[in-house]
C-alpha cells in the first residue's frame, strides 16, 4: 500500500525561509563582533607589548661582576665616628654542589621550585596559578618566582611587588638559564640566600643553627633550613621556633608528595628532636640594645618605605650587603654609662637568675590572679643559664631635636631573649600616666583653670561599682590640683578624667605619643590610673613626656639621622617635624607641679644643679615601676620589673628608680647646658582660695585657705569665694538713748577695686609679694599666705 503523502503546507515553507534570513544577519553580526574583538585584542596586545618593551629597556644589564658584589655597611655615632660594621655578609662559607647532600637540594626544590629541572627559568604553571590568585585578590599577592628568578632578583633587582619588576625578573632569569647550567644556578642560589642571624649560604646556616657542616644534616634539619628562606628573620628556630617547625613540616610534606623521600623517612623526620647550636656570642657587638633597635626597628621601617626598595626583605639585604653608611643619634659615652648602670646589681632590690622558658610554662598553668609562690620560684632558679630578675629599661632623649641619645634594654644582652628590647615592651604605667592622659589635657581644655583649681577627693563609685582608692586609703575632701597630682592621689585624678571625658583624654595621650591604647578601652575611667589592656612602653613614655619638656611641641624620637648609599648618594635624612600638640601654658603648669614632686616629695634624690620635673608610677601589686624625669633639654624614661609580672613585685620601687635616674642625671648634667622651665605669656600667678578655686576674701585668709599659684589667663577665676561667707554681725543692743548719726568715712584718694581683681604684678606678670618659682629657698605652699593647713605627710608615697 502506497504511503500517504501529506499536502505541502505553505506556512511551514515560509518559516525555514525566515530562519535563513535571520541566520545571515546573525552571521554578519558575529563577523563584526569577531573583527571588533580581534581589533581590541590587537590594540590591547600592542599596548601591553609596548609596556613590556619599556619594562625591558629599564632592566639592568646582565653584569656578571655583580654576582659577587656584596659590601659592608657601617654605623656612625652622633659625632660621625664609626662604631660598628654590619659585616654579617662576611659570615658566609662557600661550598660546591658536590658537597651538598641530595636531600638538602631536594628540600629547597620542594618548597621553592618543584619544577626547577623542567622549566627554562620561568614556570608557566606556577605563574598562571599566581596570576589567578592575584586576579581574584585584585592585587599582587603571589609571585610564583622560580629559584632562577629569585637568583636574578637578589643579584640585580629589588623585591618591589609590581608587574614591571616581575617582567624584568623573568627576563633576567632567562639570561641566567642561557648562560649557566641548572647545577651552577642551584649552587649560586644555595650560597647566596640569607637564613637570619647573620648566616648567608647553606653551609653557614648549618653551622649557625645545628653546629654541623652541610654534609651532616638530617632530612629534618635540611627541611628546617629550606623553611627559613621565605622570611629568614621569622621562620628560624632562634627567633620563632613554633613558626619554623610549622613551615618545616610543610617542606617535608612536599618532599614526600614529590617522591623525594619515602613515607618512613617522612614520618621519622616529623618526629625528630632537634638539638640546636648555641646562638652566636654577641660580645663583639657594641651597644647591642641600641644596634638591635636601630637595625630591626627603625632602619627596616625607613628603608622598606622607600619606593625603590619597597620591602622588608630588600631592606635587610641592603643593611647587610648594600654598603650603606648609617648615621645615628648615639652618644657612645652615655650609652656605655647606661649599660654599666643596668649591670650594677647593687641598684636592684635583689637579683635572682630564672629559667624564663620554664617560668612561662609554669605561669601559663596558673589560675587567674595567682602569682608564683616562693617554692615555685625557687624551682625555676638557674644560676648558670638563667635570666637575671628583676630587669630594667631606660630611654634617654633630647625633646627639642628628638634625638635618642642612649637606650638600655636590660641588665645584659642575651641573644634570642633580647630580640625585642625591654624599652619597647608594654608594661603598666601606674600613676606616671596621669600628667599625660588627665592633667595636661584638663588644663588645655579649661576643665582645670590652674594649678590650684580644687578637685574632689571624696568616695567615688564608677561604672559597675568600681571604687578607686588613694594609696593611703584616706579621703581629704576638696584639694588643689597641684596637690592631687604631685602627691598622686587617685580619686581626684579619676574625677578630673571623668569631667574631661575619657575619649578626649585618650586623644591627647595619643597625640603626645602613647600608641598602644586599645580601641575597646577608650571609655574606661581606670586609664587615668594607668590600667591599660596592653600597657605602654618606656619609649612611648619618653615620647609623651618630651612634649611636656618641649613646651607642648612634639618632635618624633628617632635614632637614624641619615643614610648614604655605597655611591655616596643621600637616600634618607630625618626631617624634624615639630607639631604643637599642647599649649605652652598647659605644659608649663604641669611642669611646675612636677617640679614640686621633685622638691617636696622625692627628698633630694633628683635635686642636682637645675630644675627637674618628674613623675613616678607603680602598677597594682607593685609589678611595674616607672619614673620619667625631665628638663627642657633632656627626658629620661625608666622602667623596672620582672619580665613576667607574676614572678614577683618591687615594693617601694620609687626608691630604686630614683637611684637609677639620679646616676644618669649626674653623668649627663656634667656637660648638658642648664635650662629652666620658662613661664610663657598667658600664664599668671594669682591669689586663690584653695577650697573654692575662686578669688579669696578676708574670710578665706582668716581660714588659712589662700595661696598664690599659676593659672591660665583665659581661665582665671574672677568671682569671689562663696565657700567662706562673711560672718553675720551680732545685732546691736537697742537702748532708749538717741544715737547721733555720723557720715561714713571716705578716702577720696582710694579707688574702688572690683571684686575678684587679680593682684598687681610687675612687667613680667609676677606678684612681687608672692614667693617666686625658682627662688633659692621657696616657701612650700602650705606656708604661703598665712595658711594653717597641716603639711602633708611626706612618708606617704604613690
PDB file of N, CA, C and O in Angstrom, residues 17 19 69 75 90 123 213 226 254 261 263 353 390 436 452 467 482 598 621 652 662 680 723 728 771:
ATOM      1  N   UNK A  17      12.414  29.808   5.548  1.00  0.00           N
ATOM      2  CA  UNK A  17      12.906  30.936   4.760  1.00  0.00           C
ATOM      3  C   UNK A  17      13.300  32.100   5.698  1.00  0.00           C
ATOM      4  O   UNK A  17      14.356  32.701   5.565  1.00  0.00           O
ATOM      5  N   UNK A  19      14.077  31.816   8.824  1.00  0.00           N
ATOM      6  CA  UNK A  19      15.214  31.372   9.642  1.00  0.00           C
ATOM      7  C   UNK A  19      16.526  31.587   8.921  1.00  0.00           C
ATOM      8  O   UNK A  19      17.531  31.999   9.496  1.00  0.00           O
ATOM      9  N   UNK A  69      79.281  40.903  44.251  1.00  0.00           N
ATOM     10  CA  UNK A  69      79.478  42.255  44.764  1.00  0.00           C
ATOM     11  C   UNK A  69      78.618  42.498  46.000  1.00  0.00           C
ATOM     12  O   UNK A  69      77.487  42.934  45.915  1.00  0.00           O
ATOM     13  N   UNK A  75      78.012  51.816  60.688  1.00  0.00           N
ATOM     14  CA  UNK A  75      77.165  52.595  61.587  1.00  0.00           C
ATOM     15  C   UNK A  75      78.030  53.645  62.271  1.00  0.00           C
ATOM     16  O   UNK A  75      79.118  53.339  62.787  1.00  0.00           O
ATOM     17  N   UNK A  90      80.026  38.781  55.662  1.00  0.00           N
ATOM     18  CA  UNK A  90      81.263  38.001  55.655  1.00  0.00           C
ATOM     19  C   UNK A  90      81.072  36.650  56.303  1.00  0.00           C
ATOM     20  O   UNK A  90      81.945  35.799  56.225  1.00  0.00           O
ATOM     21  N   UNK A 123      58.454  29.381  35.262  1.00  0.00           N
ATOM     22  CA  UNK A 123      57.493  28.287  35.419  1.00  0.00           C
ATOM     23  C   UNK A 123      56.104  28.791  35.039  1.00  0.00           C
ATOM     24  O   UNK A 123      55.474  29.546  35.785  1.00  0.00           O
ATOM     25  N   UNK A 213      78.382  20.711  59.667  1.00  0.00           N
ATOM     26  CA  UNK A 213      78.600  21.045  58.280  1.00  0.00           C
ATOM     27  C   UNK A 213      77.387  20.631  57.464  1.00  0.00           C
ATOM     28  O   UNK A 213      76.563  19.812  57.904  1.00  0.00           O
ATOM     29  N   UNK A 226      65.497  24.917  54.659  1.00  0.00           N
ATOM     30  CA  UNK A 226      64.706  25.315  53.494  1.00  0.00           C
ATOM     31  C   UNK A 226      63.491  26.136  53.911  1.00  0.00           C
ATOM     32  O   UNK A 226      63.050  27.035  53.184  1.00  0.00           O
ATOM     33  N   UNK A 254      55.899  18.326  51.175  1.00  0.00           N
ATOM     34  CA  UNK A 254      56.182  18.496  49.746  1.00  0.00           C
ATOM     35  C   UNK A 254      57.204  17.486  49.259  1.00  0.00           C
ATOM     36  O   UNK A 254      57.093  16.942  48.150  1.00  0.00           O
ATOM     37  N   UNK A 261      61.320  11.570  49.246  1.00  0.00           N
ATOM     38  CA  UNK A 261      61.570  10.734  50.420  1.00  0.00           C
ATOM     39  C   UNK A 261      60.427   9.741  50.564  1.00  0.00           C
ATOM     40  O   UNK A 261      59.319   9.965  50.071  1.00  0.00           O
ATOM     41  N   UNK A 263      57.716   7.256  52.801  1.00  0.00           N
ATOM     42  CA  UNK A 263      56.812   7.548  53.912  1.00  0.00           C
ATOM     43  C   UNK A 263      57.507   7.338  55.247  1.00  0.00           C
ATOM     44  O   UNK A 263      57.304   8.092  56.196  1.00  0.00           O
ATOM     45  N   UNK A 353      68.399  34.506  89.264  1.00  0.00           N
ATOM     46  CA  UNK A 353      68.512  34.054  87.874  1.00  0.00           C
ATOM     47  C   UNK A 353      67.457  32.980  87.613  1.00  0.00           C
ATOM     48  O   UNK A 353      67.433  31.941  88.275  1.00  0.00           O
ATOM     49  N   UNK A 390      64.996  41.184  89.045  1.00  0.00           N
ATOM     50  CA  UNK A 390      64.185  41.907  88.065  1.00  0.00           C
ATOM     51  C   UNK A 390      65.052  42.557  86.989  1.00  0.00           C
ATOM     52  O   UNK A 390      66.272  42.572  87.076  1.00  0.00           O
ATOM     53  N   UNK A 436      49.863  62.860  81.499  1.00  0.00           N
ATOM     54  CA  UNK A 436      49.700  62.756  80.048  1.00  0.00           C
ATOM     55  C   UNK A 436      48.233  62.639  79.652  1.00  0.00           C
ATOM     56  O   UNK A 436      47.774  63.305  78.720  1.00  0.00           O
ATOM     57  N   UNK A 452      45.881  75.434  91.198  1.00  0.00           N
ATOM     58  CA  UNK A 452      45.144  75.328  92.470  1.00  0.00           C
ATOM     59  C   UNK A 452      43.642  75.241  92.281  1.00  0.00           C
ATOM     60  O   UNK A 452      42.875  75.507  93.204  1.00  0.00           O
ATOM     61  N   UNK A 467      35.283  51.366  92.613  1.00  0.00           N
ATOM     62  CA  UNK A 467      35.558  52.369  93.626  1.00  0.00           C
ATOM     63  C   UNK A 467      37.070  52.528  93.791  1.00  0.00           C
ATOM     64  O   UNK A 467      37.709  51.786  94.529  1.00  0.00           O
ATOM     65  N   UNK A 482      47.238  70.861  92.166  1.00  0.00           N
ATOM     66  CA  UNK A 482      48.678  70.709  92.383  1.00  0.00           C
ATOM     67  C   UNK A 482      48.962  69.582  93.360  1.00  0.00           C
ATOM     68  O   UNK A 482      49.781  68.686  93.100  1.00  0.00           O
ATOM     69  N   UNK A 598      59.538  66.742  92.714  1.00  0.00           N
ATOM     70  CA  UNK A 598      60.965  66.527  92.991  1.00  0.00           C
ATOM     71  C   UNK A 598      61.382  67.270  94.247  1.00  0.00           C
ATOM     72  O   UNK A 598      62.086  66.728  95.103  1.00  0.00           O
ATOM     73  N   UNK A 621      49.801  45.942  92.749  1.00  0.00           N
ATOM     74  CA  UNK A 621      50.631  44.865  93.298  1.00  0.00           C
ATOM     75  C   UNK A 621      52.118  45.104  93.071  1.00  0.00           C
ATOM     76  O   UNK A 621      52.919  44.169  93.187  1.00  0.00           O
ATOM     77  N   UNK A 652      58.011  49.716  97.234  1.00  0.00           N
ATOM     78  CA  UNK A 652      58.738  50.987  97.313  1.00  0.00           C
ATOM     79  C   UNK A 652      59.704  51.112  96.139  1.00  0.00           C
ATOM     80  O   UNK A 652      60.863  51.533  96.276  1.00  0.00           O
ATOM     81  N   UNK A 662      68.996  59.114  89.112  1.00  0.00           N
ATOM     82  CA  UNK A 662      69.964  60.070  89.672  1.00  0.00           C
ATOM     83  C   UNK A 662      71.356  59.819  89.093  1.00  0.00           C
ATOM     84  O   UNK A 662      72.070  60.763  88.735  1.00  0.00           O
ATOM     85  N   UNK A 680      55.541  80.936  79.970  1.00  0.00           N
ATOM     86  CA  UNK A 680      55.172  81.594  78.722  1.00  0.00           C
ATOM     87  C   UNK A 680      54.130  82.676  78.960  1.00  0.00           C
ATOM     88  O   UNK A 680      53.466  82.703  80.006  1.00  0.00           O
ATOM     89  N   UNK A 723      32.455  79.970  99.296  1.00  0.00           N
ATOM     90  CA  UNK A 723      32.506  78.895 100.292  1.00  0.00           C
ATOM     91  C   UNK A 723      32.647  79.475 101.682  1.00  0.00           C
ATOM     92  O   UNK A 723      32.015  79.037 102.640  1.00  0.00           O
ATOM     93  N   UNK A 728      27.799  86.901 109.823  1.00  0.00           N
ATOM     94  CA  UNK A 728      26.659  87.799 110.056  1.00  0.00           C
ATOM     95  C   UNK A 728      26.909  88.564 111.355  1.00  0.00           C
ATOM     96  O   UNK A 728      27.137  87.945 112.391  1.00  0.00           O
ATOM     97  N   UNK A 771      55.821  84.306  96.898  1.00  0.00           N
ATOM     98  CA  UNK A 771      57.041  83.515  96.685  1.00  0.00           C
ATOM     99  C   UNK A 771      57.144  83.132  95.222  1.00  0.00           C
ATOM    100  O   UNK A 771      56.160  82.747  94.609  1.00  0.00           O
TER     101      UNK A 771
END
